[in-house]
mmCIF file of C-alpha atoms and ligand atoms in Angstrom:
data_model
loop_
_atom_site.group_PDB
_atom_site.id
_atom_site.type_symbol
_atom_site.label_atom_id
_atom_site.label_comp_id
_atom_site.label_asym_id
_atom_site.label_seq_id
_atom_site.Cartn_x
_atom_site.Cartn_y
_atom_site.Cartn_z
ATOM 1 C CA LEU W 1 14.225 3.791 -21.966
ATOM 2 C CA LYS W 2 11.970 3.594 -18.952
ATOM 3 C CA VAL W 3 9.074 1.199 -18.402
ATOM 4 C CA ILE W 4 6.471 1.695 -15.670
ATOM 5 C CA ALA W 5 4.033 -1.042 -14.722
ATOM 6 C CA SER W 6 1.407 -1.095 -12.005
ATOM 7 C CA ALA W 7 -0.531 -3.898 -10.325
ATOM 8 C CA PRO W 8 -3.525 -3.861 -7.945
ATOM 9 C CA GLY W 9 -3.906 -5.070 -4.381
ATOM 10 C CA LYS W 10 -6.439 -7.760 -3.491
ATOM 11 C CA LEU W 11 -9.288 -8.610 -1.169
ATOM 12 C CA MET W 12 -9.883 -12.305 -0.510
ATOM 13 C CA LEU W 13 -13.626 -13.003 -0.575
ATOM 14 C CA PHE W 14 -13.944 -16.753 0.023
ATOM 15 C CA GLY W 15 -11.686 -19.775 0.418
ATOM 16 C CA GLU W 16 -8.678 -18.540 2.400
ATOM 17 C CA HIS W 17 -6.520 -21.302 3.945
ATOM 18 C CA ALA W 18 -8.417 -24.022 2.047
ATOM 19 C CA VAL W 19 -6.882 -22.629 -1.169
ATOM 20 C CA VAL W 20 -3.431 -23.599 0.131
ATOM 21 C CA HIS W 21 -4.714 -27.179 -0.080
ATOM 22 C CA LYS W 22 -5.890 -27.028 -3.682
ATOM 23 C CA HIS W 23 -9.455 -25.903 -3.022
ATOM 24 C CA PRO W 24 -10.775 -22.866 -4.924
ATOM 25 C CA CYS W 25 -10.946 -19.280 -3.672
ATOM 26 C CA LEU W 26 -12.634 -16.063 -4.821
ATOM 27 C CA VAL W 27 -10.686 -12.814 -4.801
ATOM 28 C CA THR W 28 -11.337 -9.293 -6.063
ATOM 29 C CA ALA W 29 -8.613 -6.824 -7.057
ATOM 30 C CA VAL W 30 -8.640 -3.459 -5.234
ATOM 31 C CA ASP W 31 -7.436 -0.126 -6.549
ATOM 32 C CA LEU W 32 -4.497 0.142 -4.147
ATOM 33 C CA ARG W 33 -1.918 0.020 -6.952
ATOM 34 C CA VAL W 34 1.844 -0.399 -6.714
ATOM 35 C CA GLN W 35 3.971 1.156 -9.470
ATOM 36 C CA VAL W 36 7.336 -0.235 -10.480
ATOM 37 C CA SER W 37 9.585 1.629 -12.886
ATOM 38 C CA LEU W 38 12.601 -0.003 -14.553
ATOM 39 C CA GLU W 39 15.286 1.829 -16.502
ATOM 40 C CA LYS W 40 18.468 0.421 -18.069
ATOM 41 C CA THR W 41 21.764 1.855 -16.793
ATOM 42 C CA ASN W 42 25.392 1.347 -17.800
ATOM 43 C CA ASP W 43 26.362 0.091 -14.327
ATOM 44 C CA GLN W 44 27.081 -3.491 -13.322
ATOM 45 C CA SER W 45 24.505 -3.278 -10.577
ATOM 46 C CA LEU W 46 20.868 -2.868 -9.557
ATOM 47 C CA LEU W 47 19.892 0.448 -8.022
ATOM 48 C CA ILE W 48 16.737 0.228 -5.901
ATOM 49 C CA ASN W 49 14.504 3.000 -4.585
ATOM 50 C CA THR W 50 11.338 2.309 -2.607
ATOM 51 C CA PRO W 51 9.155 4.577 -0.452
ATOM 52 C CA HIS W 52 10.559 2.862 2.665
ATOM 53 C CA LEU W 53 14.134 3.480 1.548
ATOM 54 C CA ASN W 54 13.297 7.073 0.601
ATOM 55 C CA ALA W 55 11.868 7.645 4.078
ATOM 56 C CA GLU W 56 15.205 6.469 5.465
ATOM 57 C CA GLY W 57 16.971 8.801 3.035
ATOM 58 C CA ARG W 58 18.790 6.052 1.163
ATOM 59 C CA SER W 59 18.713 3.800 -1.845
ATOM 60 C CA ILE W 60 20.282 0.387 -2.321
ATOM 61 C CA SER W 61 22.882 -0.526 -4.906
ATOM 62 C CA ILE W 62 23.660 -4.200 -5.472
ATOM 63 C CA PRO W 63 26.526 -5.216 -7.771
ATOM 64 C CA PHE W 64 25.748 -8.302 -9.895
ATOM 65 C CA ASP W 65 28.315 -10.415 -8.057
ATOM 66 C CA GLU W 66 26.472 -9.833 -4.763
ATOM 67 C CA LEU W 67 23.067 -10.386 -6.263
ATOM 68 C CA PHE W 68 22.915 -14.048 -5.445
ATOM 69 C CA ASN W 69 23.964 -13.819 -1.795
ATOM 70 C CA ASP W 70 21.961 -10.908 -0.457
ATOM 71 C CA ASP W 71 20.219 -10.674 2.874
ATOM 72 C CA LEU W 72 18.057 -7.557 2.722
ATOM 73 C CA ASN W 73 15.160 -6.989 5.047
ATOM 74 C CA THR W 74 13.755 -3.780 3.618
ATOM 75 C CA PRO W 75 10.045 -4.237 2.790
ATOM 76 C CA ASN W 76 9.424 -5.197 -0.834
ATOM 77 C CA VAL W 77 13.124 -5.238 -1.756
ATOM 78 C CA LYS W 78 13.317 -9.011 -1.298
ATOM 79 C CA PHE W 79 10.442 -9.465 -3.742
ATOM 80 C CA ILE W 80 11.977 -7.099 -6.291
ATOM 81 C CA LEU W 81 15.336 -8.857 -6.037
ATOM 82 C CA ALA W 82 13.844 -12.334 -6.282
ATOM 83 C CA SER W 83 11.949 -11.195 -9.393
ATOM 84 C CA ILE W 84 14.996 -9.711 -11.131
ATOM 85 C CA LYS W 85 17.165 -12.711 -10.188
ATOM 86 C CA ASN W 86 14.643 -15.156 -11.637
ATOM 87 C CA ALA W 87 14.254 -13.090 -14.797
ATOM 88 C CA PHE W 88 18.058 -12.706 -15.189
ATOM 89 C CA SER W 89 18.479 -16.483 -14.839
ATOM 90 C CA LYS W 90 15.621 -17.471 -17.111
ATOM 91 C CA PHE W 91 16.585 -15.174 -19.993
ATOM 92 C CA ASN W 92 20.322 -15.147 -19.376
ATOM 93 C CA ILE W 93 20.481 -11.372 -18.992
ATOM 94 C CA ARG W 94 22.840 -9.193 -16.961
ATOM 95 C CA GLN W 95 22.019 -5.543 -17.315
ATOM 96 C CA GLY W 96 22.290 -2.594 -14.959
ATOM 97 C CA ILE W 97 18.782 -1.475 -13.986
ATOM 98 C CA ARG W 98 17.437 1.401 -11.930
ATOM 99 C CA ILE W 99 14.303 0.258 -10.074
ATOM 100 C CA ARG W 100 11.832 2.608 -8.435
ATOM 101 C CA THR W 101 8.600 1.668 -6.694
ATOM 102 C CA SER W 102 5.768 3.781 -5.359
ATOM 103 C CA GLY W 103 2.365 3.023 -3.937
ATOM 104 C CA PRO W 104 -0.068 3.649 -1.105
ATOM 105 C CA VAL W 105 1.473 4.596 2.245
ATOM 106 C CA ASN W 106 -0.798 2.184 4.078
ATOM 107 C CA SER W 107 -2.152 -0.817 2.232
ATOM 108 C CA TYR W 108 -4.041 -2.394 5.158
ATOM 109 C CA GLY W 109 -2.754 -5.870 4.391
ATOM 110 C CA LEU W 110 -4.402 -5.675 0.961
ATOM 111 C CA GLY W 111 -1.553 -4.321 -1.119
ATOM 112 C CA SER W 112 0.413 -7.431 -1.564
ATOM 113 C CA SER W 113 4.064 -8.120 -2.101
ATOM 114 C CA SER W 114 2.798 -10.132 -5.039
ATOM 115 C CA ALA W 115 1.617 -6.893 -6.679
ATOM 116 C CA VAL W 116 5.206 -5.570 -6.483
ATOM 117 C CA THR W 117 6.494 -8.872 -7.844
ATOM 118 C CA VAL W 118 4.035 -9.014 -10.754
ATOM 119 C CA ALA W 119 4.635 -5.356 -11.683
ATOM 120 C CA THR W 120 8.431 -5.915 -11.582
ATOM 121 C CA ILE W 121 8.318 -8.986 -13.836
ATOM 122 C CA PHE W 122 5.827 -7.332 -16.205
ATOM 123 C CA ALA W 123 8.061 -4.247 -16.499
ATOM 124 C CA PHE W 124 11.153 -6.451 -16.986
ATOM 125 C CA LEU W 125 9.618 -8.487 -19.820
ATOM 126 C CA THR W 126 8.484 -5.279 -21.503
ATOM 127 C CA LEU W 127 11.851 -3.531 -21.027
ATOM 128 C CA PHE W 128 13.701 -6.428 -22.691
ATOM 129 C CA ASP W 129 11.103 -6.965 -25.436
ATOM 130 C CA ILE W 130 10.456 -10.541 -24.337
ATOM 131 C CA PRO W 131 7.150 -11.895 -25.677
ATOM 132 C CA PHE W 132 5.005 -13.317 -22.878
ATOM 133 C CA ASN W 133 1.541 -14.428 -21.869
ATOM 134 C CA ASN W 134 -0.226 -14.529 -18.507
ATOM 135 C CA LYS W 135 1.035 -18.043 -17.808
ATOM 136 C CA LEU W 136 4.705 -17.087 -18.149
ATOM 137 C CA LEU W 137 4.046 -13.960 -16.086
ATOM 138 C CA PHE W 138 2.336 -16.057 -13.396
ATOM 139 C CA ASP W 139 4.996 -18.783 -13.318
ATOM 140 C CA LEU W 140 7.905 -16.330 -12.985
ATOM 141 C CA SER W 141 6.094 -14.171 -10.422
ATOM 142 C CA TYR W 142 4.875 -17.093 -8.328
ATOM 143 C CA ALA W 143 8.359 -18.669 -8.303
ATOM 144 C CA SER W 144 9.762 -15.324 -7.084
ATOM 145 C CA VAL W 145 7.160 -15.020 -4.322
ATOM 146 C CA LEU W 146 7.903 -18.584 -3.194
ATOM 147 C CA ASP W 147 11.664 -17.845 -3.186
ATOM 148 C CA VAL W 148 10.994 -15.193 -0.547
ATOM 149 C CA GLN W 149 8.152 -16.571 1.572
ATOM 150 C CA LYS W 150 8.359 -20.328 0.883
ATOM 151 C CA LEU W 151 4.616 -20.879 0.926
ATOM 152 C CA GLY W 152 1.408 -19.418 -0.480
ATOM 153 C CA SER W 153 -1.260 -20.548 -2.912
ATOM 154 C CA GLY W 154 -0.450 -17.941 -5.585
ATOM 155 C CA PHE W 155 -4.000 -16.502 -5.493
ATOM 156 C CA ASP W 156 -2.574 -13.033 -4.878
ATOM 157 C CA VAL W 157 -0.216 -13.334 -7.857
ATOM 158 C CA ALA W 158 -3.149 -14.326 -10.069
ATOM 159 C CA SER W 159 -5.227 -11.441 -8.714
ATOM 160 C CA ALA W 160 -2.450 -8.921 -9.460
ATOM 161 C CA ILE W 161 -2.218 -10.250 -13.034
ATOM 162 C CA TYR W 162 -5.887 -10.743 -13.938
ATOM 163 C CA GLY W 163 -7.469 -8.050 -11.762
ATOM 164 C CA ASN W 164 -11.304 -8.127 -11.669
ATOM 165 C CA THR W 165 -12.881 -10.821 -9.494
ATOM 166 C CA ILE W 166 -11.467 -14.269 -10.087
ATOM 167 C CA PHE W 167 -12.186 -17.857 -9.135
ATOM 168 C CA PHE W 168 -8.722 -19.310 -8.495
ATOM 169 C CA GLN W 169 -7.494 -22.806 -7.939
ATOM 170 C CA THR W 170 -3.883 -24.044 -7.923
ATOM 171 C CA LYS W 171 -2.605 -25.235 -11.306
ATOM 172 C CA GLN W 172 -5.718 -24.080 -13.173
ATOM 173 C CA ASP W 173 -6.275 -20.996 -15.298
ATOM 174 C CA PRO W 174 -8.138 -18.462 -13.174
ATOM 175 C CA GLU W 175 -11.698 -17.756 -14.232
ATOM 176 C CA VAL W 176 -12.455 -14.043 -14.533
ATOM 177 C CA LEU W 177 -16.047 -13.628 -13.325
ATOM 178 C CA LYS W 178 -18.416 -11.477 -15.332
ATOM 179 C CA THR W 179 -19.287 -9.035 -12.591
ATOM 180 C CA ASP W 180 -18.457 -5.376 -12.197
ATOM 181 C CA TYR W 181 -20.272 -4.655 -8.974
ATOM 182 C CA LEU W 182 -19.848 -6.047 -5.470
ATOM 183 C CA PRO W 183 -21.921 -4.450 -2.662
ATOM 184 C CA LEU W 184 -19.320 -4.628 0.111
ATOM 185 C CA VAL W 185 -18.226 -2.598 3.099
ATOM 186 C CA ILE W 186 -14.605 -3.242 4.078
ATOM 187 C CA GLY W 187 -13.351 -2.693 7.624
ATOM 188 C CA TYR W 188 -9.733 -2.679 8.743
ATOM 189 C CA SER W 189 -9.290 -4.117 12.239
ATOM 190 C CA GLY W 190 -5.616 -3.352 12.769
ATOM 191 C CA ALA W 191 -2.272 -4.970 12.029
ATOM 192 C CA LYS W 192 -1.759 -8.705 12.359
ATOM 193 C CA VAL W 193 0.938 -11.306 12.818
ATOM 194 C CA SER W 194 2.493 -12.573 9.601
ATOM 195 C CA THR W 195 0.452 -14.562 7.096
ATOM 196 C CA ILE W 196 3.177 -17.203 7.010
ATOM 197 C CA ASP W 197 2.901 -17.751 10.771
ATOM 198 C CA LEU W 198 -0.884 -18.071 10.536
ATOM 199 C CA VAL W 199 -0.722 -20.508 7.628
ATOM 200 C CA GLN W 200 1.806 -22.585 9.571
ATOM 201 C CA GLU W 201 -0.348 -22.535 12.705
ATOM 202 C CA VAL W 202 -3.324 -23.868 10.782
ATOM 203 C CA GLU W 203 -1.057 -26.396 9.067
ATOM 204 C CA GLN W 204 0.071 -27.602 12.495
ATOM 205 C CA LYS W 205 -3.550 -28.155 13.480
ATOM 206 C CA ARG W 206 -4.073 -30.139 10.299
ATOM 207 C CA ASN W 207 -1.116 -32.376 11.148
ATOM 208 C CA GLU W 208 -2.692 -33.142 14.522
ATOM 209 C CA ILE W 209 -6.284 -33.762 13.383
ATOM 210 C CA PRO W 210 -6.226 -34.124 9.597
ATOM 211 C CA GLU W 211 -9.561 -35.935 9.327
ATOM 212 C CA ILE W 212 -11.352 -32.911 10.838
ATOM 213 C CA ILE W 213 -9.391 -30.071 9.251
ATOM 214 C CA ASP W 214 -9.572 -31.620 5.780
ATOM 215 C CA LEU W 215 -13.361 -31.753 6.103
ATOM 216 C CA ILE W 216 -13.381 -28.073 7.024
ATOM 217 C CA TYR W 217 -11.256 -27.242 3.962
ATOM 218 C CA GLU W 218 -13.543 -29.313 1.780
ATOM 219 C CA THR W 219 -16.600 -27.493 3.093
ATOM 220 C CA ILE W 220 -14.919 -24.117 2.543
ATOM 221 C CA GLY W 221 -14.239 -25.262 -1.035
ATOM 222 C CA LYS W 222 -17.926 -26.069 -1.513
ATOM 223 C CA ILE W 223 -18.976 -22.728 -0.023
ATOM 224 C CA THR W 224 -16.635 -20.991 -2.471
ATOM 225 C CA LYS W 225 -18.164 -22.803 -5.448
ATOM 226 C CA ARG W 226 -21.663 -21.838 -4.306
ATOM 227 C CA ALA W 227 -20.504 -18.247 -3.800
ATOM 228 C CA ARG W 228 -19.153 -18.179 -7.380
ATOM 229 C CA THR W 229 -22.611 -19.043 -8.727
ATOM 230 C CA ALA W 230 -24.274 -16.577 -6.363
ATOM 231 C CA ILE W 231 -21.940 -13.761 -7.492
ATOM 232 C CA LEU W 232 -22.725 -14.519 -11.137
ATOM 233 C CA ASN W 233 -26.437 -14.265 -10.232
ATOM 234 C CA ASN W 234 -26.040 -11.095 -8.126
ATOM 235 C CA ASP W 235 -27.633 -13.067 -5.296
ATOM 236 C CA TRP W 236 -26.231 -11.046 -2.399
ATOM 237 C CA LYS W 237 -28.467 -12.606 0.264
ATOM 238 C CA THR W 238 -27.064 -16.054 -0.476
ATOM 239 C CA ILE W 239 -23.507 -14.673 -0.574
ATOM 240 C CA GLY W 240 -24.139 -13.174 2.863
ATOM 241 C CA LYS W 241 -25.280 -16.534 4.260
ATOM 242 C CA LEU W 242 -22.273 -18.271 2.732
ATOM 243 C CA ALA W 243 -19.955 -15.609 4.186
ATOM 244 C CA ASN W 244 -21.340 -16.251 7.671
ATOM 245 C CA ILE W 245 -20.808 -19.993 7.368
ATOM 246 C CA ASN W 246 -17.303 -19.511 5.972
ATOM 247 C CA GLN W 247 -16.545 -17.183 8.902
ATOM 248 C CA GLY W 248 -17.652 -19.881 11.366
ATOM 249 C CA LEU W 249 -15.268 -22.333 9.751
ATOM 250 C CA LEU W 250 -12.395 -19.829 9.791
ATOM 251 C CA ASP W 251 -13.140 -19.301 13.473
ATOM 252 C CA SER W 252 -12.938 -23.049 13.984
ATOM 253 C CA LEU W 253 -9.476 -22.988 12.367
ATOM 254 C CA GLY W 254 -8.445 -20.494 15.049
ATOM 255 C CA VAL W 255 -7.732 -17.424 12.899
ATOM 256 C CA ASN W 256 -10.552 -15.175 14.151
ATOM 257 C CA THR W 257 -9.811 -12.452 16.725
ATOM 258 C CA PRO W 258 -11.974 -10.187 18.929
ATOM 259 C CA ARG W 259 -10.996 -7.148 16.838
ATOM 260 C CA LEU W 260 -12.231 -8.878 13.696
ATOM 261 C CA ASN W 261 -15.252 -10.421 15.344
ATOM 262 C CA GLU W 262 -16.654 -7.158 16.707
ATOM 263 C CA PRO W 263 -17.110 -5.368 13.362
ATOM 264 C CA ILE W 264 -18.332 -8.647 11.805
ATOM 265 C CA LEU W 265 -21.075 -9.019 14.425
ATOM 266 C CA ALA W 266 -21.861 -5.289 14.342
ATOM 267 C CA ALA W 267 -22.303 -5.379 10.551
ATOM 268 C CA ARG W 268 -24.620 -8.382 10.774
ATOM 269 C CA SER W 269 -26.804 -6.891 13.490
ATOM 270 C CA SER W 270 -27.147 -3.601 11.618
ATOM 271 C CA GLY W 271 -28.590 -5.189 8.513
ATOM 272 C CA ALA W 272 -25.749 -6.731 6.489
ATOM 273 C CA PHE W 273 -26.584 -9.940 4.596
ATOM 274 C CA GLY W 274 -23.437 -11.433 6.094
ATOM 275 C CA ALA W 275 -19.841 -10.689 7.090
ATOM 276 C CA LYS W 276 -16.523 -12.468 7.392
ATOM 277 C CA LEU W 277 -12.828 -11.871 7.782
ATOM 278 C CA SER W 278 -10.673 -11.589 4.667
ATOM 279 C CA GLY W 279 -7.259 -13.189 4.173
ATOM 280 C CA ALA W 280 -5.180 -15.146 6.633
ATOM 281 C CA GLY W 281 -6.998 -13.773 9.715
ATOM 282 C CA GLY W 282 -5.422 -12.675 12.981
ATOM 283 C CA GLY W 283 -6.218 -9.032 12.076
ATOM 284 C CA ASP W 284 -6.300 -6.922 8.896
ATOM 285 C CA CYS W 285 -9.641 -6.750 7.083
ATOM 286 C CA MET W 286 -13.218 -7.968 7.345
ATOM 287 C CA PHE W 287 -16.015 -7.227 4.918
ATOM 288 C CA ALA W 288 -19.791 -7.198 4.942
ATOM 289 C CA ILE W 289 -22.170 -7.919 2.056
ATOM 290 C CA ILE W 290 -24.851 -5.267 2.100
ATOM 291 C CA ASP W 291 -27.969 -3.796 0.592
ATOM 292 C CA GLU W 292 -26.978 -0.320 -0.692
ATOM 293 C CA ASN W 293 -29.907 1.194 1.259
ATOM 294 C CA SER W 294 -28.272 0.254 4.554
ATOM 295 C CA ARG W 295 -24.662 1.104 3.600
ATOM 296 C CA SER W 296 -24.276 4.117 5.896
ATOM 297 C CA GLN W 297 -25.746 2.428 8.982
ATOM 298 C CA ILE W 298 -23.484 -0.594 8.471
ATOM 299 C CA GLU W 299 -20.406 1.593 7.959
ATOM 300 C CA GLU W 300 -21.250 3.440 11.147
ATOM 301 C CA ALA W 301 -21.749 0.220 13.134
ATOM 302 C CA ILE W 302 -18.353 -1.031 11.949
ATOM 303 C CA GLU W 303 -16.602 2.214 12.910
ATOM 304 C CA VAL W 304 -18.201 2.202 16.384
ATOM 305 C CA THR W 305 -16.219 -0.978 17.130
ATOM 306 C CA GLY W 306 -12.975 0.887 16.365
ATOM 307 C CA ALA W 307 -12.397 -0.620 12.924
ATOM 308 C CA LYS W 308 -11.687 1.732 10.020
ATOM 309 C CA VAL W 309 -13.974 1.625 6.985
ATOM 310 C CA LEU W 310 -11.960 1.583 3.755
ATOM 311 C CA HIS W 311 -13.432 3.101 0.594
ATOM 312 C CA LEU W 312 -11.774 1.165 -2.182
ATOM 313 C CA GLY W 313 -12.548 0.484 -5.799
ATOM 314 C CA LEU W 314 -13.166 -3.244 -6.357
ATOM 315 C CA ASN W 315 -12.873 -5.328 -9.539
ATOM 316 C CA ALA W 316 -9.765 -3.226 -10.273
ATOM 317 C CA GLU W 317 -7.799 -3.661 -13.490
ATOM 318 C CA GLY W 318 -4.957 -6.195 -13.455
ATOM 319 C CA VAL W 319 -1.283 -5.432 -14.147
ATOM 320 C CA ARG W 320 -0.784 -2.836 -16.878
ATOM 321 C CA LEU W 321 1.758 -0.506 -18.423
ATOM 322 C CA GLU W 322 1.633 3.043 -17.148
ATOM 323 C CA LYS W 323 3.830 4.539 -19.867
HETATM 324 C C1 MEV H 1 -3.764 -15.182 2.849
HETATM 325 O O1 MEV H 1 -4.129 -13.909 2.350
HETATM 326 C C2 MEV H 1 -4.580 -16.281 2.236
HETATM 327 C C3 MEV H 1 -4.110 -17.684 2.609
HETATM 328 O O2 MEV H 1 -5.018 -18.580 1.987
HETATM 329 C C4 MEV H 1 -2.704 -17.940 2.166
HETATM 330 C C5 MEV H 1 -2.546 -18.151 0.670
HETATM 331 O O3 MEV H 1 -3.483 -18.502 -0.024
HETATM 332 O O4 MEV H 1 -1.399 -17.990 0.167
HETATM 333 C C6 MEV H 1 -4.222 -17.875 4.112
#
């Protein structure tokens, strides 16, 4: 028996960094999907195949007795292993499994390790006929992500599960927004330093001047709440204004870069309602909120700065079975 699950990538719209401190964020799922296939075997081990491993012409086999003292650095494998380990422990299962993943070659910082994690846990629960709801799926997936990267708000886990566009806040059920259209242009500015490093850098700043940084987080939280209402009202002009203010605050946290700033300014001066970076900062993506009539001129202005315009489906479906 083989089970294949897939989960979407994500684009953070509002609230990054502040969400780590219990403020809300808004995130939309993107159609960069990761597939994970699980199949029972008669071995006493896990057999793992990922695109990265395939490119190196190898797969990884981990006997159960080595499962709990691994040190593997292959992309995504840590997240798969953490997921299986947590699921094995929680349901007291030991079963040989063949695990295969596939997905986009380049995910531009949007295809998250949390998508791999969520798809793995979803496939596992299905393979072993374990009844579950979104909360159990979230708790197991989030615990697995934290096992690997130690910190993170869990917004990306929620996005991979719920898909669509969600309003997310720690320890609360995400709200799926009733919207199926977002007029955005997404630009990729280039690779960045790790999210963990950026979160820690900002955290360091907060330790030094908490009374200022906490006010910034609070304001970002308020912007996010206003943006939620504006999205529900299709009020793109207001969303653009809010994006610009949020961008200023992210800049003040020190996570803006010239390569992000250039396409952001170019988009604004060629007619976008507003533009900001998306995610931890330091590189990766920016997006602009636009009027469809000026889409092509804004895309062009972004590309002139050297950023790459990404054509992605937004409001993508959350985790699902493929077979
Ligand atoms: C990174 O994509 C978003 C951050 O808010 C970190 C997190 O929420 O886990 C910076």
